[in-house]
Amino acid sequence: MRFYFIFILLLLLCPHLDSAVDDEVQYRNIYVDPLAGQNSVGIFITVQAAIDSVPENSRNWVVINIKEGIYSPSLTVSLSFESSEKVIIPQEKPFIALVGKGHESTHIVWDDHESIHQSPTFTVLSDNIVVQGIGFRVRTTHTTNPNPGKGNPRVPATAAMVSGDKVYFCQVAFHGVQDTLWDKEGRHFFLECVIHGFVDFILGNGQSIYENCTIVTMGDNLGFITAQSRTDPSESTGFVFKNCRVLGSTTVKLGRPWRCHARVLFYNCYFASVIDCEGWDLWLCTGQERQMAFGEYSCYGHGADQTGRVIWEHKFSKSEVQQLTDPSFIGASEWLNQPWWLSLPTS
Ligand SMILES: *[C@@H]1O[C@H](CO)[C@@H](O)[C@H](O)[C@H]1NC(C)=O
């Protein structure tokens, strides 16, 4: 009974799942509970152990239900929990849903840093993944460069890296300072997520819509929200922020190009007074202003004041905006089901 209830709840909250859950497709629930005994069938004491238990290349959804708690190598205060939790969903493990008890209740924490390649607390390499109700963190104490005299006063430390296709994050939080969320490649949908950071904290060459998300800036001088890395004008990638809010405690630019064909659109977003008046930065792409597509459309709030914006900001046409903000930009009809989509609860 409990199993069915939880699955129905999941369907209500993460609506596209039903496209794969029809009469022919099987799914099953498994559980992560650090306090469970070693011999409990279908209950794992770490998130990674639960992922490892999923058969390779299966097409049947497995829903991994994660209890509240802090899943980290050393914070074992509230849980008698010893394994480290740097969580990886490998390429051969598609159709997994990781479902926590809310991003303020279920935390996965790691304290790696140095580079975006080895540091992520959470890594998604496979396609068809759902993540809901979990907070991913890097410890901010490790984001300060011990030798600040040499260049960057911070070190990259990544809370999550996503390179699978068709990945859906619903009510997930990402906490970091520099390079928090590496939206590396693939089509992704982030709904009602919270992303914290300071420098280049949403980066990569994903093809993603961030809808109804909250972006929170924190830091000590001027930061940058995005560092998109589209490398070629023929690529269909880009970051689209739709009905999002940008809040926080430090001034940021909306983005700077990691590669010179970067594409980012903020659509109908609320900007608190944390947005630097120039809006965008050229970084290493001086002279290539026309290749980038960085723009805002129908944004509002103090930070949306256009006085002082860089002259090369891209003026997206109405039809470009329609194309980029439509669910078809991420091929939603292939993997996100429309009727359920519309019945999503707002929280
Ligand atoms: C995002 O929020 C708006 C306003 O509350 C709502 O109308 C819309 O359905 C939400 N989007 C999704 C995909 O839930």
mmCIF file of C-alpha atoms and ligand atoms in Angstrom:
data_model
loop_
_atom_site.group_PDB
_atom_site.id
_atom_site.type_symbol
_atom_site.label_atom_id
_atom_site.label_comp_id
_atom_site.label_asym_id
_atom_site.label_seq_id
_atom_site.Cartn_x
_atom_site.Cartn_y
_atom_site.Cartn_z
ATOM 1 C CA MET A 1 0.000 0.000 0.000
ATOM 2 C CA ARG A 2 2.727 2.407 1.028
ATOM 3 C CA PHE A 3 4.619 1.652 -2.181
ATOM 4 C CA TYR A 4 1.671 2.564 -4.363
ATOM 5 C CA PHE A 5 1.005 5.706 -2.408
ATOM 6 C CA ILE A 6 4.556 6.929 -2.805
ATOM 7 C CA PHE A 7 4.587 6.194 -6.486
ATOM 8 C CA ILE A 8 1.330 8.016 -7.098
ATOM 9 C CA LEU A 9 2.694 10.952 -5.155
ATOM 10 C CA LEU A 10 5.772 10.921 -7.359
ATOM 11 C CA LEU A 11 3.630 10.920 -10.481
ATOM 12 C CA LEU A 12 1.731 13.946 -9.220
ATOM 13 C CA LEU A 13 4.907 15.841 -8.479
ATOM 14 C CA CYS A 14 7.034 14.759 -11.397
ATOM 15 C CA PRO A 15 4.527 14.510 -14.162
ATOM 16 C CA HIS A 16 6.461 13.187 -17.098
ATOM 17 C CA LEU A 17 7.145 9.825 -15.514
ATOM 18 C CA ASP A 18 3.851 8.434 -16.690
ATOM 19 C CA SER A 19 5.049 8.436 -20.276
ATOM 20 C CA ALA A 20 7.284 5.528 -19.328
ATOM 21 C CA VAL A 21 4.920 3.994 -16.820
ATOM 22 C CA ASP A 22 2.283 2.336 -18.891
ATOM 23 C CA ASP A 23 0.893 -1.172 -18.801
ATOM 24 C CA GLU A 24 3.973 -2.746 -20.298
ATOM 25 C CA VAL A 25 6.569 -0.903 -18.305
ATOM 26 C CA GLN A 26 7.447 -2.125 -14.874
ATOM 27 C CA TYR A 27 8.740 0.004 -12.076
ATOM 28 C CA ARG A 28 9.705 -0.677 -8.548
ATOM 29 C CA ASN A 29 10.570 1.200 -5.397
ATOM 30 C CA ILE A 30 13.692 0.752 -3.355
ATOM 31 C CA TYR A 31 14.682 2.676 -0.244
ATOM 32 C CA VAL A 32 17.715 4.331 1.268
ATOM 33 C CA ASP A 33 17.765 4.445 5.038
ATOM 34 C CA PRO A 34 21.156 4.744 6.771
ATOM 35 C CA LEU A 35 19.679 3.395 9.974
ATOM 36 C CA ALA A 36 18.267 0.270 8.387
ATOM 37 C CA GLY A 37 19.849 -3.045 9.233
ATOM 38 C CA GLN A 38 22.266 -4.539 6.712
ATOM 39 C CA ASN A 39 19.889 -7.361 5.932
ATOM 40 C CA SER A 40 16.772 -5.420 5.094
ATOM 41 C CA VAL A 41 15.630 -6.441 1.632
ATOM 42 C CA GLY A 42 15.162 -3.499 -0.750
ATOM 43 C CA ILE A 43 16.607 -1.045 1.763
ATOM 44 C CA PHE A 44 20.106 0.318 1.277
ATOM 45 C CA ILE A 45 22.222 2.299 3.673
ATOM 46 C CA THR A 46 23.755 4.556 1.018
ATOM 47 C CA VAL A 47 22.377 6.202 -2.080
ATOM 48 C CA GLN A 48 25.207 4.784 -4.164
ATOM 49 C CA ALA A 49 24.509 1.237 -2.976
ATOM 50 C CA ALA A 50 20.915 1.648 -4.122
ATOM 51 C CA ILE A 51 22.059 2.894 -7.545
ATOM 52 C CA ASP A 52 24.588 0.061 -7.801
ATOM 53 C CA SER A 53 21.802 -2.462 -7.191
ATOM 54 C CA VAL A 54 19.917 -1.373 -10.315
ATOM 55 C CA PRO A 55 20.466 -3.770 -13.230
ATOM 56 C CA GLU A 56 22.484 -2.381 -16.134
ATOM 57 C CA ASN A 57 20.712 -0.994 -19.180
ATOM 58 C CA SER A 58 17.284 -1.769 -17.825
ATOM 59 C CA ARG A 59 14.341 0.113 -19.304
ATOM 60 C CA ASN A 60 12.214 -0.266 -16.205
ATOM 61 C CA TRP A 61 11.992 2.674 -13.870
ATOM 62 C CA VAL A 62 13.472 2.221 -10.437
ATOM 63 C CA VAL A 63 12.417 4.794 -7.872
ATOM 64 C CA ILE A 64 15.015 5.256 -5.146
ATOM 65 C CA ASN A 65 13.341 6.808 -2.119
ATOM 66 C CA ILE A 66 15.852 8.525 0.146
ATOM 67 C CA LYS A 67 15.090 9.243 3.770
ATOM 68 C CA GLU A 68 15.756 12.614 5.311
ATOM 69 C CA GLY A 69 19.291 13.081 6.560
ATOM 70 C CA ILE A 70 22.695 14.426 5.691
ATOM 71 C CA TYR A 71 24.556 12.040 3.423
ATOM 72 C CA SER A 72 28.165 13.041 3.751
ATOM 73 C CA PRO A 73 31.524 11.503 4.601
ATOM 74 C CA SER A 74 32.021 13.107 7.975
ATOM 75 C CA LEU A 75 28.758 14.598 9.128
ATOM 76 C CA THR A 76 27.429 11.577 10.873
ATOM 77 C CA VAL A 77 26.007 13.438 13.813
ATOM 78 C CA SER A 78 22.406 12.612 13.288
ATOM 79 C CA LEU A 79 22.914 9.305 11.550
ATOM 80 C CA SER A 80 25.143 6.373 12.236
ATOM 81 C CA PHE A 81 26.351 6.430 8.725
ATOM 82 C CA GLU A 82 29.873 5.767 7.601
ATOM 83 C CA SER A 83 30.100 5.462 3.843
ATOM 84 C CA SER A 84 31.045 8.479 1.833
ATOM 85 C CA GLU A 85 28.429 9.727 -0.533
ATOM 86 C CA LYS A 86 29.767 11.060 -3.730
ATOM 87 C CA VAL A 87 26.882 9.869 -5.841
ATOM 88 C CA ILE A 88 27.311 8.815 -9.462
ATOM 89 C CA ILE A 89 24.664 7.493 -11.819
ATOM 90 C CA PRO A 90 26.785 5.710 -14.423
ATOM 91 C CA GLN A 91 25.980 5.648 -18.113
ATOM 92 C CA GLU A 92 24.593 2.111 -18.025
ATOM 93 C CA LYS A 93 21.969 2.924 -15.376
ATOM 94 C CA PRO A 94 19.146 4.817 -17.100
ATOM 95 C CA PHE A 95 15.533 5.156 -15.884
ATOM 96 C CA ILE A 96 16.320 5.937 -12.276
ATOM 97 C CA ALA A 97 14.332 8.377 -10.161
ATOM 98 C CA LEU A 98 16.079 9.633 -7.020
ATOM 99 C CA VAL A 99 13.464 11.006 -4.688
ATOM 100 C CA GLY A 100 14.324 12.690 -1.404
ATOM 101 C CA LYS A 101 12.107 14.200 1.248
ATOM 102 C CA GLY A 102 12.646 17.772 0.083
ATOM 103 C CA HIS A 103 15.808 19.744 -0.580
ATOM 104 C CA GLU A 104 15.813 21.067 2.966
ATOM 105 C CA SER A 105 15.504 17.596 4.479
ATOM 106 C CA THR A 106 17.558 15.234 2.335
ATOM 107 C CA HIS A 107 21.104 16.466 1.729
ATOM 108 C CA ILE A 108 23.942 14.893 -0.158
ATOM 109 C CA VAL A 109 27.182 16.586 0.799
ATOM 110 C CA TRP A 110 30.765 16.224 -0.303
ATOM 111 C CA ASP A 111 33.834 18.366 0.186
ATOM 112 C CA ASP A 112 35.849 17.838 -2.970
ATOM 113 C CA HIS A 113 37.191 20.813 -4.941
ATOM 114 C CA GLU A 114 39.978 21.835 -7.400
ATOM 115 C CA SER A 115 38.372 21.087 -10.750
ATOM 116 C CA ILE A 116 34.898 20.657 -12.162
ATOM 117 C CA HIS A 117 35.919 17.247 -13.501
ATOM 118 C CA GLN A 118 36.654 15.422 -10.299
ATOM 119 C CA SER A 119 34.797 17.464 -7.708
ATOM 120 C CA PRO A 120 31.067 16.942 -8.325
ATOM 121 C CA THR A 121 29.085 15.744 -5.336
ATOM 122 C CA PHE A 122 26.528 14.310 -7.757
ATOM 123 C CA THR A 123 27.168 13.117 -11.308
ATOM 124 C CA VAL A 124 24.570 12.015 -13.863
ATOM 125 C CA LEU A 125 26.071 10.239 -16.873
ATOM 126 C CA SER A 126 22.996 8.346 -18.055
ATOM 127 C CA ASP A 127 19.831 9.316 -19.905
ATOM 128 C CA ASN A 128 16.289 9.322 -18.528
ATOM 129 C CA ILE A 129 16.855 10.363 -14.955
ATOM 130 C CA VAL A 130 14.588 12.135 -12.496
ATOM 131 C CA VAL A 131 15.809 13.808 -9.338
ATOM 132 C CA GLN A 132 13.391 15.280 -6.871
ATOM 133 C CA GLY A 133 13.480 16.803 -3.429
ATOM 134 C CA ILE A 134 17.209 16.617 -2.684
ATOM 135 C CA GLY A 135 19.816 19.249 -1.787
ATOM 136 C CA PHE A 136 23.308 18.748 -3.249
ATOM 137 C CA ARG A 137 26.155 20.626 -1.627
ATOM 138 C CA VAL A 138 29.832 21.248 -1.654
ATOM 139 C CA ARG A 139 31.324 22.457 1.581
ATOM 140 C CA THR A 140 32.008 26.134 1.103
ATOM 141 C CA THR A 141 34.978 25.982 3.450
ATOM 142 C CA HIS A 142 36.840 24.257 0.647
ATOM 143 C CA THR A 143 36.110 26.791 -2.026
ATOM 144 C CA THR A 144 38.747 29.285 -1.006
ATOM 145 C CA ASN A 145 42.090 29.006 -2.719
ATOM 146 C CA PRO A 146 44.826 28.560 -0.116
ATOM 147 C CA ASN A 147 47.180 30.605 -2.350
ATOM 148 C CA PRO A 148 44.984 33.506 -3.381
ATOM 149 C CA GLY A 149 48.012 35.485 -4.509
ATOM 150 C CA LYS A 150 48.081 33.234 -7.555
ATOM 151 C CA GLY A 151 45.050 34.143 -9.640
ATOM 152 C CA ASN A 152 41.611 33.003 -8.645
ATOM 153 C CA PRO A 153 40.841 33.493 -4.968
ATOM 154 C CA ARG A 154 38.465 30.539 -5.155
ATOM 155 C CA VAL A 155 38.668 26.991 -6.382
ATOM 156 C CA PRO A 156 35.944 25.336 -8.415
ATOM 157 C CA ALA A 157 33.813 22.925 -6.423
ATOM 158 C CA THR A 158 30.847 21.434 -8.201
ATOM 159 C CA ALA A 159 27.658 20.276 -6.509
ATOM 160 C CA ALA A 160 26.308 18.495 -9.596
ATOM 161 C CA MET A 161 27.401 17.587 -13.100
ATOM 162 C CA VAL A 162 24.866 16.403 -15.667
ATOM 163 C CA SER A 163 25.817 14.975 -19.034
ATOM 164 C CA GLY A 164 22.937 12.564 -19.604
ATOM 165 C CA ASP A 165 20.056 13.407 -21.930
ATOM 166 C CA LYS A 166 16.422 13.766 -20.765
ATOM 167 C CA VAL A 167 17.167 14.586 -17.160
ATOM 168 C CA TYR A 168 14.535 16.204 -14.983
ATOM 169 C CA PHE A 169 15.258 17.991 -11.714
ATOM 170 C CA CYS A 170 12.202 18.864 -9.675
ATOM 171 C CA GLN A 171 12.492 20.880 -6.437
ATOM 172 C CA VAL A 172 16.211 20.218 -6.112
ATOM 173 C CA ALA A 173 18.760 22.583 -4.532
ATOM 174 C CA PHE A 174 22.394 23.033 -5.562
ATOM 175 C CA HIS A 175 24.741 24.757 -3.112
ATOM 176 C CA GLY A 176 28.188 25.962 -4.054
ATOM 177 C CA VAL A 177 30.257 29.041 -4.742
ATOM 178 C CA GLN A 178 32.147 28.602 -8.004
ATOM 179 C CA ASP A 179 30.944 26.238 -10.767
ATOM 180 C CA THR A 180 28.058 24.909 -8.666
ATOM 181 C CA LEU A 181 25.986 23.293 -11.394
ATOM 182 C CA TRP A 182 27.760 21.917 -14.446
ATOM 183 C CA ASP A 183 24.938 21.534 -16.940
ATOM 184 C CA LYS A 184 27.381 19.913 -19.304
ATOM 185 C CA GLU A 185 25.367 18.442 -22.168
ATOM 186 C CA GLY A 186 21.990 16.926 -22.983
ATOM 187 C CA ARG A 187 18.422 18.156 -22.673
ATOM 188 C CA HIS A 188 17.401 19.015 -19.147
ATOM 189 C CA PHE A 189 14.457 20.492 -17.348
ATOM 190 C CA PHE A 190 14.879 22.160 -13.972
ATOM 191 C CA LEU A 191 11.594 22.947 -12.276
ATOM 192 C CA GLU A 192 11.317 24.879 -9.013
ATOM 193 C CA CYS A 193 14.982 24.353 -8.255
ATOM 194 C CA VAL A 194 17.221 26.543 -6.098
ATOM 195 C CA ILE A 195 20.759 27.288 -7.256
ATOM 196 C CA HIS A 196 23.261 29.051 -4.997
ATOM 197 C CA GLY A 197 26.585 30.444 -6.107
ATOM 198 C CA PHE A 198 28.885 33.273 -6.935
ATOM 199 C CA VAL A 199 31.093 32.712 -9.989
ATOM 200 C CA ASP A 200 30.037 30.890 -13.178
ATOM 201 C CA PHE A 201 27.701 28.849 -11.062
ATOM 202 C CA ILE A 202 25.506 27.542 -13.866
ATOM 203 C CA LEU A 203 27.910 26.454 -16.581
ATOM 204 C CA GLY A 204 28.250 24.162 -19.561
ATOM 205 C CA ASN A 205 26.701 23.377 -22.910
ATOM 206 C CA GLY A 206 23.389 21.832 -21.881
ATOM 207 C CA GLN A 207 20.143 22.473 -23.712
ATOM 208 C CA SER A 208 18.077 23.353 -20.712
ATOM 209 C CA ILE A 209 15.009 25.122 -19.475
ATOM 210 C CA TYR A 210 15.048 26.385 -15.900
ATOM 211 C CA GLU A 211 11.460 27.155 -14.987
ATOM 212 C CA ASN A 212 10.165 28.723 -11.769
ATOM 213 C CA CYS A 213 13.611 28.398 -10.226
ATOM 214 C CA THR A 214 15.293 30.611 -7.632
ATOM 215 C CA ILE A 215 18.868 31.720 -8.140
ATOM 216 C CA VAL A 216 20.627 32.998 -5.031
ATOM 217 C CA THR A 217 23.878 34.940 -5.266
ATOM 218 C CA MET A 218 26.448 35.059 -2.499
ATOM 219 C CA GLY A 219 30.062 36.178 -2.520
ATOM 220 C CA ASP A 220 32.412 39.048 -1.922
ATOM 221 C CA ASN A 221 32.745 41.111 -5.081
ATOM 222 C CA LEU A 222 31.401 40.725 -8.625
ATOM 223 C CA GLY A 223 30.110 37.322 -9.674
ATOM 224 C CA PHE A 224 28.578 35.729 -12.760
ATOM 225 C CA ILE A 225 25.497 33.550 -12.841
ATOM 226 C CA THR A 226 26.079 31.682 -16.100
ATOM 227 C CA ALA A 227 29.062 30.538 -18.130
ATOM 228 C CA GLN A 228 27.409 28.874 -21.098
ATOM 229 C CA SER A 229 29.692 27.109 -23.557
ATOM 230 C CA ARG A 230 28.002 26.710 -26.938
ATOM 231 C CA THR A 231 30.935 26.378 -29.295
ATOM 232 C CA ASP A 232 29.313 26.422 -32.709
ATOM 233 C CA PRO A 233 26.355 28.390 -34.084
ATOM 234 C CA SER A 234 24.806 25.179 -35.437
ATOM 235 C CA GLU A 235 24.421 23.744 -31.937
ATOM 236 C CA SER A 236 20.902 23.822 -30.541
ATOM 237 C CA THR A 237 22.129 24.263 -26.970
ATOM 238 C CA GLY A 238 21.610 27.100 -24.530
ATOM 239 C CA PHE A 239 20.251 27.990 -21.113
ATOM 240 C CA VAL A 240 16.733 29.367 -20.883
ATOM 241 C CA PHE A 241 15.493 30.791 -17.589
ATOM 242 C CA LYS A 242 11.744 31.121 -17.530
ATOM 243 C CA ASN A 243 9.783 32.753 -14.702
ATOM 244 C CA CYS A 244 12.793 32.532 -12.397
ATOM 245 C CA ARG A 245 13.832 34.804 -9.545
ATOM 246 C CA VAL A 246 17.333 36.106 -8.963
ATOM 247 C CA LEU A 247 17.956 37.148 -5.363
ATOM 248 C CA GLY A 248 20.912 37.290 -3.057
ATOM 249 C CA SER A 249 23.564 39.242 -1.276
ATOM 250 C CA THR A 250 26.148 40.035 -3.931
ATOM 251 C CA THR A 251 26.239 41.756 -7.301
ATOM 252 C CA VAL A 252 26.458 39.511 -10.322
ATOM 253 C CA LYS A 253 26.361 39.737 -14.069
ATOM 254 C CA LEU A 254 23.862 37.478 -15.791
ATOM 255 C CA GLY A 255 26.621 35.680 -17.618
ATOM 256 C CA ARG A 256 29.887 35.535 -19.417
ATOM 257 C CA PRO A 257 30.754 33.238 -22.326
ATOM 258 C CA TRP A 258 32.772 30.117 -21.552
ATOM 259 C CA ARG A 259 32.818 29.676 -25.333
ATOM 260 C CA CYS A 260 32.118 32.478 -27.773
ATOM 261 C CA HIS A 261 28.812 31.172 -29.191
ATOM 262 C CA ALA A 262 27.247 31.027 -25.749
ATOM 263 C CA ARG A 263 23.469 31.390 -25.642
ATOM 264 C CA VAL A 264 21.447 32.420 -22.578
ATOM 265 C CA LEU A 265 17.964 33.895 -22.309
ATOM 266 C CA PHE A 266 16.273 35.191 -19.174
ATOM 267 C CA TYR A 267 12.558 35.343 -19.880
ATOM 268 C CA ASN A 268 9.945 36.856 -17.589
ATOM 269 C CA CYS A 269 12.309 36.687 -14.629
ATOM 270 C CA TYR A 270 12.371 38.797 -11.502
ATOM 271 C CA PHE A 271 15.743 40.417 -10.813
ATOM 272 C CA ALA A 272 16.373 41.883 -7.375
ATOM 273 C CA SER A 273 18.890 44.721 -7.257
ATOM 274 C CA VAL A 274 21.777 42.250 -7.404
ATOM 275 C CA ILE A 275 22.278 42.455 -11.171
ATOM 276 C CA ASP A 276 25.244 44.573 -12.293
ATOM 277 C CA CYS A 277 24.001 47.337 -14.590
ATOM 278 C CA GLU A 278 26.118 46.124 -17.531
ATOM 279 C CA GLY A 279 24.263 42.821 -17.407
ATOM 280 C CA TRP A 280 26.821 40.691 -19.241
ATOM 281 C CA ASP A 281 30.564 40.256 -19.566
ATOM 282 C CA LEU A 282 32.739 39.474 -22.601
ATOM 283 C CA TRP A 283 35.396 37.519 -20.725
ATOM 284 C CA LEU A 284 37.718 36.091 -23.420
ATOM 285 C CA CYS A 285 35.450 36.845 -26.371
ATOM 286 C CA THR A 286 36.330 40.460 -27.060
ATOM 287 C CA GLY A 287 35.698 41.213 -30.715
ATOM 288 C CA GLN A 288 33.212 38.343 -30.997
ATOM 289 C CA GLU A 289 30.262 40.156 -29.477
ATOM 290 C CA ARG A 290 27.974 39.303 -32.375
ATOM 291 C CA GLN A 291 28.464 35.560 -32.013
ATOM 292 C CA MET A 292 26.977 35.396 -28.569
ATOM 293 C CA ALA A 293 23.296 35.401 -27.817
ATOM 294 C CA PHE A 294 22.873 36.783 -24.334
ATOM 295 C CA GLY A 295 19.545 38.420 -23.697
ATOM 296 C CA GLU A 296 16.621 39.288 -21.484
ATOM 297 C CA TYR A 297 12.967 39.458 -22.396
ATOM 298 C CA SER A 298 10.113 40.740 -20.219
ATOM 299 C CA CYS A 299 12.174 40.678 -17.049
ATOM 300 C CA TYR A 300 11.246 42.921 -14.142
ATOM 301 C CA GLY A 301 12.457 44.187 -10.775
ATOM 302 C CA HIS A 302 15.232 46.664 -9.930
ATOM 303 C CA GLY A 303 17.915 44.508 -11.517
ATOM 304 C CA ALA A 304 16.083 44.488 -14.854
ATOM 305 C CA ASP A 305 16.645 48.216 -15.423
ATOM 306 C CA GLN A 306 18.270 48.444 -18.849
ATOM 307 C CA THR A 307 20.255 51.614 -18.102
ATOM 308 C CA GLY A 308 23.913 50.730 -18.504
ATOM 309 C CA ARG A 309 23.469 47.398 -20.277
ATOM 310 C CA VAL A 310 26.225 46.427 -22.722
ATOM 311 C CA ILE A 311 25.344 47.508 -26.252
ATOM 312 C CA TRP A 312 26.009 44.035 -27.611
ATOM 313 C CA GLU A 313 23.255 42.410 -25.568
ATOM 314 C CA HIS A 314 21.283 40.233 -27.981
ATOM 315 C CA LYS A 315 17.792 41.461 -28.821
ATOM 316 C CA PHE A 316 15.880 38.203 -29.069
ATOM 317 C CA SER A 317 12.879 38.528 -31.378
ATOM 318 C CA LYS A 318 9.461 37.465 -30.200
ATOM 319 C CA SER A 319 9.594 34.343 -32.344
ATOM 320 C CA GLU A 320 13.053 33.389 -31.061
ATOM 321 C CA VAL A 321 11.738 33.798 -27.522
ATOM 322 C CA GLN A 322 8.742 31.646 -28.314
ATOM 323 C CA GLN A 323 10.929 28.947 -29.764
ATOM 324 C CA LEU A 324 13.386 28.939 -26.852
ATOM 325 C CA THR A 325 10.828 29.048 -24.055
ATOM 326 C CA ASP A 326 8.534 26.422 -25.517
ATOM 327 C CA PRO A 327 8.889 22.917 -24.038
ATOM 328 C CA SER A 328 9.745 21.735 -27.554
ATOM 329 C CA PHE A 329 13.129 23.455 -27.142
ATOM 330 C CA ILE A 330 14.103 20.491 -24.988
ATOM 331 C CA GLY A 331 12.074 17.996 -27.003
ATOM 332 C CA ALA A 332 9.576 17.734 -24.173
ATOM 333 C CA SER A 333 6.999 15.734 -26.108
ATOM 334 C CA GLU A 334 9.515 12.895 -26.321
ATOM 335 C CA TRP A 335 9.948 12.623 -22.602
ATOM 336 C CA LEU A 336 7.885 15.103 -20.620
ATOM 337 C CA ASN A 337 4.176 14.459 -20.768
ATOM 338 C CA GLN A 338 2.029 17.502 -21.435
ATOM 339 C CA PRO A 339 -1.158 16.810 -19.448
ATOM 340 C CA TRP A 340 0.798 15.992 -16.322
ATOM 341 C CA TRP A 341 3.019 18.958 -16.908
ATOM 342 C CA LEU A 342 0.029 21.259 -16.692
ATOM 343 C CA SER A 343 -1.217 19.706 -13.473
ATOM 344 C CA LEU A 344 2.015 20.307 -11.595
ATOM 345 C CA PRO A 345 1.466 21.744 -8.158
ATOM 346 C CA THR A 346 3.116 25.077 -7.480
ATOM 347 C CA SER A 347 4.827 25.341 -4.144
HETATM 348 C C1 LIG B 1 5.537 27.939 -13.254
HETATM 349 O O1 LIG B 1 4.813 28.888 -12.466
HETATM 350 C C2 LIG B 1 3.731 29.483 -13.144
HETATM 351 C C3 LIG B 1 3.177 30.563 -12.240
HETATM 352 O O2 LIG B 1 2.872 30.051 -10.997
HETATM 353 C C4 LIG B 1 2.712 28.428 -13.484
HETATM 354 O O3 LIG B 1 1.619 29.010 -14.181
HETATM 355 C C5 LIG B 1 3.375 27.385 -14.361
HETATM 356 O O4 LIG B 1 2.464 26.331 -14.618
HETATM 357 C C6 LIG B 1 4.617 26.818 -13.659
HETATM 358 N N1 LIG B 1 5.285 25.911 -14.585
HETATM 359 C C7 LIG B 1 5.283 24.596 -14.433
HETATM 360 C C8 LIG B 1 5.925 23.795 -15.510
HETATM 361 O O5 LIG B 1 4.808 24.043 -13.466
#
